[in-house]
Amino acid sequence: MAFLEGRQLIEGVVLANEIMDEARKKRKDSFMLKVDFEKAYDKVCWEFLDYMLWRVDVGTKWRGWINECLRTSSLSVLVNGSLSRQFEVSKGLKEGDPLSPFLFLIVVEGLNGIIKSTVEKGLFKGIEVGQNGVRFSYIQLADDIIMFGKATEKNVWVAKCIMRLFELVSSLKINFIKSQLIGMHVEEEWLKKMACLMHYKIGELPFKYLGVMIGGNQRKWKMWQPLTEAFRKKLTTWKER
């Protein structure tokens, strides 16, 4: 959201809170998937990146320049304090390269397309919010993704298929240690069964998203404590300069 004109990073946090608050108040059987990708930049498939560049109408000349930058790069690693010989790489984006964040956003736009297509075909059912019944199925900011769905086994299966398909085409890998399945108004046995199916750990509310605790009472101090601690650490660093 923060990468769209006129939108702010905090809007994703506010929207996630509103969706969960609606599900909690109206006692809707629902689940949330908090998806985390491991070493996302390191695993990007160049062929998939080139395909996505084509899908977003990047010209042939620009695609050629980008591919040239990627395919002529080399790396060396520190071994016992000494640099190894340089070697060629066959996938991934360079950390610290100013172009890498933009290329990565184009890559994860592929996941956005898969989810949208699945929802439009009626294969995945999101959560209805508000009097007009607006349905939300996911919030995405780069690789920070939360999926929302009705608590049915079919929905969980479809969510798993979506993530697996994106893994296969992009070469990104889900971090199962950090990814969470969170249930609302569902039986504990059902939640355990679905967590086993997804290979995710069971999460609890509230949880941290984009550095802010969501899914709890925003009036309580503990909800804002992680944010204030982050500010305090940053201020301490500045004072020591």
Coordinates of C-alpha atoms in Angstrom, one line a residue:
M1 CA 0.0 0.0 0.0
A2 CA 2.8 2.4 0.8
F3 CA 4.1 2.1 -2.7
L4 CA 0.8 3.3 -4.3
E5 CA 0.4 7.0 -4.9
G6 CA -1.7 8.7 -2.2
R7 CA -1.5 5.7 0.1
Q8 CA 0.3 5.3 3.4
L9 CA 2.1 2.4 5.1
I10 CA -0.2 2.7 8.2
E11 CA -3.3 2.1 6.1
G12 CA -2.5 -1.6 5.9
V13 CA -2.3 -1.9 9.6
V14 CA -5.5 0.0 10.1
L15 CA -7.3 -2.1 7.5
A16 CA -6.1 -5.4 9.1
N17 CA -7.3 -4.2 12.5
E18 CA -10.7 -3.3 11.1
I19 CA -11.1 -6.7 9.4
M20 CA -10.3 -8.6 12.5
D21 CA -12.4 -6.4 14.7
E22 CA -15.4 -7.0 12.4
A23 CA -14.8 -10.8 12.4
R24 CA -14.5 -10.8 16.2
K25 CA -17.6 -8.6 16.9
K26 CA -19.9 -10.5 14.5
R27 CA -18.4 -13.9 15.5
K28 CA -17.5 -14.9 12.0
D29 CA -15.7 -18.2 11.6
S30 CA -12.5 -17.1 9.9
F31 CA -8.8 -17.6 9.6
M32 CA -5.7 -15.5 8.8
L33 CA -2.5 -16.6 7.2
K34 CA 0.5 -14.4 8.1
V35 CA 3.0 -15.4 5.4
D36 CA 6.7 -14.9 5.6
F37 CA 9.3 -15.6 2.9
E38 CA 12.8 -16.7 3.8
K39 CA 15.8 -14.8 2.3
A40 CA 13.4 -13.4 -0.3
Y41 CA 15.9 -11.4 -2.4
D42 CA 18.3 -14.4 -2.6
K43 CA 15.9 -16.8 -4.3
V44 CA 14.2 -14.7 -7.0
C45 CA 14.0 -16.6 -10.3
W46 CA 15.3 -14.4 -13.1
E47 CA 13.1 -16.0 -15.7
F48 CA 10.0 -15.3 -13.7
L49 CA 11.2 -11.7 -13.1
D50 CA 11.6 -11.3 -16.9
Y51 CA 8.0 -12.7 -17.4
M52 CA 6.6 -10.2 -14.8
L53 CA 8.5 -7.3 -16.5
W54 CA 6.8 -8.3 -19.7
R55 CA 3.4 -8.6 -17.9
V56 CA 3.7 -5.0 -16.6
D57 CA 4.6 -3.7 -20.1
V58 CA 8.3 -3.0 -19.5
G59 CA 9.8 -2.5 -23.0
T60 CA 12.2 -5.0 -24.6
K61 CA 15.1 -2.7 -24.4
W62 CA 14.7 -2.1 -20.7
R63 CA 14.2 -5.8 -20.0
G64 CA 17.4 -6.5 -21.9
W65 CA 19.3 -4.0 -19.8
I66 CA 17.9 -5.4 -16.5
N67 CA 18.7 -9.0 -17.6
E68 CA 22.2 -7.9 -18.6
C69 CA 22.8 -6.3 -15.1
L70 CA 21.6 -9.5 -13.4
R71 CA 23.4 -12.1 -15.6
T72 CA 26.8 -10.4 -15.7
S73 CA 27.0 -10.0 -11.9
S74 CA 29.4 -12.1 -9.7
L75 CA 29.9 -12.5 -6.0
S76 CA 32.7 -13.5 -3.5
V77 CA 32.3 -14.5 0.1
L78 CA 34.4 -14.2 3.2
V79 CA 36.1 -17.4 4.2
N80 CA 38.0 -17.2 7.5
G81 CA 38.4 -13.4 6.9
S82 CA 39.6 -13.8 3.3
L83 CA 37.7 -13.2 0.1
S84 CA 37.0 -16.2 -2.0
R85 CA 37.3 -16.2 -5.8
Q86 CA 34.4 -14.5 -7.6
F87 CA 31.7 -16.8 -8.9
E88 CA 28.7 -16.3 -11.1
V89 CA 25.2 -16.4 -9.7
S90 CA 22.1 -17.8 -11.4
K91 CA 19.2 -16.2 -9.3
G92 CA 18.4 -13.6 -6.7
L93 CA 18.7 -9.9 -6.4
K94 CA 21.5 -7.9 -4.8
E95 CA 21.0 -6.5 -1.3
G96 CA 21.8 -2.8 -1.3
D97 CA 21.3 -2.4 -5.1
P98 CA 18.9 0.6 -5.5
L99 CA 17.1 -1.3 -8.3
S100 CA 16.4 -4.4 -6.3
P101 CA 13.4 -3.2 -4.2
F102 CA 11.6 -2.2 -7.4
L103 CA 12.3 -5.5 -9.1
F104 CA 11.2 -7.4 -6.1
L105 CA 7.9 -5.5 -6.0
I106 CA 7.3 -6.6 -9.6
V107 CA 8.1 -10.2 -8.7
V108 CA 5.6 -10.3 -5.8
E109 CA 3.0 -8.7 -8.0
G110 CA 2.7 -12.2 -9.4
L111 CA 1.3 -13.4 -6.1
N112 CA -1.2 -10.5 -6.2
G113 CA -2.3 -11.7 -9.6
I114 CA -2.7 -15.3 -8.5
I115 CA -4.8 -14.4 -5.5
K116 CA -7.0 -12.0 -7.5
S117 CA -7.7 -14.6 -10.1
T118 CA -8.6 -17.2 -7.5
V119 CA -11.0 -14.8 -5.8
E120 CA -12.6 -13.8 -9.0
K121 CA -13.2 -17.4 -10.0
G122 CA -14.9 -18.0 -6.6
L123 CA -12.3 -20.5 -5.5
F124 CA -11.3 -18.6 -2.4
K125 CA -13.8 -16.8 0.0
G126 CA -12.6 -13.8 1.9
I127 CA -14.1 -12.1 4.9
E128 CA -17.1 -9.7 4.4
V129 CA -16.7 -6.4 6.2
G130 CA -19.2 -3.5 6.7
Q131 CA -22.9 -3.0 5.9
N132 CA -22.2 -3.3 2.1
G133 CA -20.5 -6.7 2.5
V134 CA -17.2 -5.7 1.0
R135 CA -15.1 -8.8 0.8
F136 CA -11.4 -8.8 1.8
S137 CA -9.1 -11.7 1.0
Y138 CA -5.6 -10.3 1.5
I139 CA -3.4 -7.4 2.4
Q140 CA 0.0 -7.2 0.7
L141 CA 3.0 -4.9 1.2
A142 CA 6.0 -6.3 -0.7
D143 CA 6.5 -9.7 0.9
D144 CA 4.5 -8.9 4.0
I145 CA 1.2 -10.7 3.3
I146 CA -1.9 -11.5 5.4
M147 CA -4.6 -13.6 3.8
F148 CA -8.1 -13.6 5.3
G149 CA -10.7 -16.3 4.7
K150 CA -13.8 -18.0 5.8
A151 CA -12.9 -20.9 8.1
T152 CA -13.5 -23.9 5.7
E153 CA -11.1 -26.7 4.8
K154 CA -11.5 -25.9 1.1
N155 CA -10.5 -22.3 1.7
V156 CA -7.3 -23.4 3.5
W157 CA -6.5 -25.9 0.7
V158 CA -6.9 -23.2 -1.9
A159 CA -4.6 -20.8 0.2
K160 CA -2.0 -23.6 0.3
C161 CA -2.2 -24.1 -3.5
I162 CA -1.8 -20.4 -4.1
M163 CA 1.3 -20.2 -2.0
R164 CA 2.7 -23.4 -3.5
L165 CA 2.1 -22.2 -7.0
F166 CA 3.9 -18.9 -6.3
E167 CA 6.8 -20.8 -4.8
L168 CA 7.2 -22.9 -7.9
V169 CA 7.1 -20.1 -10.4
S170 CA 9.1 -17.5 -8.5
S171 CA 11.5 -19.8 -6.6
L172 CA 10.7 -17.9 -3.3
K173 CA 10.4 -20.2 -0.3
I174 CA 8.0 -19.8 2.6
N175 CA 9.6 -19.5 6.0
F176 CA 7.5 -22.0 8.0
I177 CA 9.1 -21.0 11.3
K178 CA 7.7 -17.5 11.1
S179 CA 4.5 -18.0 9.1
Q180 CA 1.4 -18.4 11.2
L181 CA -2.2 -19.6 10.9
I182 CA -4.6 -17.7 13.2
G183 CA -8.1 -18.8 13.8
M184 CA -11.1 -16.7 15.0
H185 CA -14.2 -18.4 16.4
V186 CA -13.0 -21.9 15.3
E187 CA -12.6 -25.1 17.2
E188 CA -9.1 -25.9 18.4
E189 CA -9.0 -29.3 16.7
W190 CA -9.9 -27.8 13.4
L191 CA -7.2 -25.1 13.8
K192 CA -4.6 -27.8 14.7
K193 CA -5.6 -29.9 11.6
M194 CA -5.4 -26.9 9.3
A195 CA -2.0 -25.8 10.7
C196 CA -0.7 -29.3 10.1
L197 CA -2.0 -29.2 6.5
M198 CA -0.3 -25.8 5.9
H199 CA 2.8 -26.7 7.9
Y200 CA 2.4 -23.3 9.7
K201 CA 2.6 -22.8 13.4
I202 CA -0.6 -21.7 15.2
G203 CA -0.5 -18.0 16.0
E204 CA -2.3 -15.9 18.5
L205 CA -3.9 -12.4 18.7
P206 CA -2.5 -9.8 18.9
F207 CA 0.5 -10.3 16.6
K208 CA 3.0 -7.9 15.0
Y209 CA 2.5 -6.7 11.4
L210 CA 4.7 -4.0 9.8
G211 CA 6.1 -3.3 13.3
V212 CA 2.7 -2.7 14.9
M213 CA 0.7 -5.0 17.1
I214 CA -2.8 -5.7 15.6
G215 CA -5.8 -7.8 16.6
G216 CA -6.0 -6.4 20.1
N217 CA -7.4 -3.5 22.1
Q218 CA -5.7 -0.4 20.7
R219 CA -6.4 1.5 23.9
K220 CA -4.1 -0.7 26.0
W221 CA -0.5 0.3 26.5
K222 CA 0.9 -3.2 25.7
M223 CA -0.4 -2.9 22.1
W224 CA 1.9 0.1 21.5
Q225 CA 4.9 -1.0 23.6
P226 CA 6.8 -2.6 20.7
L227 CA 6.5 0.6 18.7
T228 CA 7.6 2.8 21.5
E229 CA 10.5 0.5 22.3
A230 CA 11.6 0.7 18.7
F231 CA 11.5 4.5 18.9
R232 CA 13.4 4.5 22.2
K233 CA 16.2 2.3 20.7
K234 CA 16.4 4.6 17.7
L235 CA 16.7 7.7 19.9
T236 CA 19.4 6.0 22.0
T237 CA 21.4 5.4 18.9
W238 CA 21.1 9.0 17.8
K239 CA 22.2 10.3 21.3
E240 CA 25.3 8.1 21.2
R241 CA 26.5 9.7 18.0

